[in-house]
């Protein structure tokens, strides 16, 4: 069974008197353990599509079926649960909470609190080379380091699906490569399913599957 099945998906926005078909009739099947890159020009609907897959927004019509359940028919409460349990998000601008340390940012995202949380968070940060940065505020970290914290935060609940919207977009090529190495490793070791938006030709090389968006339509 497909992990994610998208059927005849549309998202329309009204901008004044104009209607924009941000997602314009997309069908896509993503299997468990797949690594997809979504490419395409600015404004082609990539982020909108990712937000619909991640239950961050509701489509105008069509279906997003995750693990056999049509999430477009689920309540806000069910969607919140899905996001927390099964989805990990990474964004271009890291989105860390500026007043919390690296470790606290990760701890704040833990869905099921346990006694060993602090230890587990430090271990995870250590695995991405941030053992000695765990108690720093984001403002004291480089972009690459902040994105590694954001990645650990996305992974702390062991999501089956990682959704990344231009995760290397604000990084120099070396830091970007480190982030990609971590993602590839997760995809291989844990069969985590990854859907990643990128503008970078070099990043798209890492993906097994590439989908190209143009004017809300996806070509695979
Ligand atoms: N909330 C919104 N309200 C109105 N229009 C929107 C909204 N979100 C997106 N759009 C429009 O939908 C289209 C697709 O936007 P989207 O952000 O998905 O593109 P993108 O491919 O991610 O672009 P970029 O590469 O610049 O991030 C654009 O024309 C955009 O202006
Ligand atoms: Mg975008």
CSV table of N, CA, C and O and ligand atoms in Angstrom, one decimal, residues 43 45-48 92 165-166 197 199, ligand 2:
chain,number,residue,atom,x,y,z
A,43,UNK,N,6.7,30.3,-7.2
A,43,UNK,CA,5.2,30.5,-7.4
A,43,UNK,C,4.5,29.3,-8.1
A,43,UNK,O,3.4,29.4,-8.5
A,45,UNK,N,3.8,26.5,-6.9
A,45,UNK,CA,2.9,25.7,-6.0
A,45,UNK,C,3.5,24.7,-5.1
A,45,UNK,O,2.9,23.9,-4.4
A,46,UNK,N,4.9,24.7,-5.1
A,46,UNK,CA,5.6,23.6,-4.3
A,46,UNK,C,5.3,23.7,-2.8
A,46,UNK,O,4.9,22.6,-2.2
A,47,UNK,N,5.4,24.9,-2.2
A,47,UNK,CA,5.1,25.0,-0.8
A,47,UNK,C,3.6,24.7,-0.5
A,47,UNK,O,3.3,24.0,0.5
A,48,UNK,N,2.8,25.1,-1.4
A,48,UNK,CA,1.3,24.8,-1.2
A,48,UNK,C,1.1,23.3,-1.1
A,48,UNK,O,0.4,22.8,-0.3
A,92,UNK,N,13.0,26.4,5.4
A,92,UNK,CA,14.2,27.2,4.9
A,92,UNK,C,14.8,28.1,6.0
A,92,UNK,O,16.0,28.2,6.1
A,165,UNK,N,10.9,22.0,3.2
A,165,UNK,CA,10.7,23.1,2.2
A,165,UNK,C,12.0,23.9,2.1
A,165,UNK,O,12.3,24.8,2.9
A,166,UNK,N,12.8,23.6,1.1
A,166,UNK,CA,14.0,24.3,0.8
A,166,UNK,C,14.9,24.3,2.1
A,166,UNK,O,15.4,25.4,2.5
A,197,UNK,N,11.5,20.0,-1.0
A,197,UNK,CA,11.5,21.0,-2.1
A,197,UNK,C,12.9,21.6,-2.2
A,197,UNK,O,13.5,21.9,-1.2
A,199,UNK,N,15.5,24.2,-4.9
A,199,UNK,CA,15.8,25.0,-6.1
A,199,UNK,C,17.2,24.5,-6.7
A,199,UNK,O,17.6,24.9,-7.7
B,2,LIG,MG1,7.9,27.8,-1.5
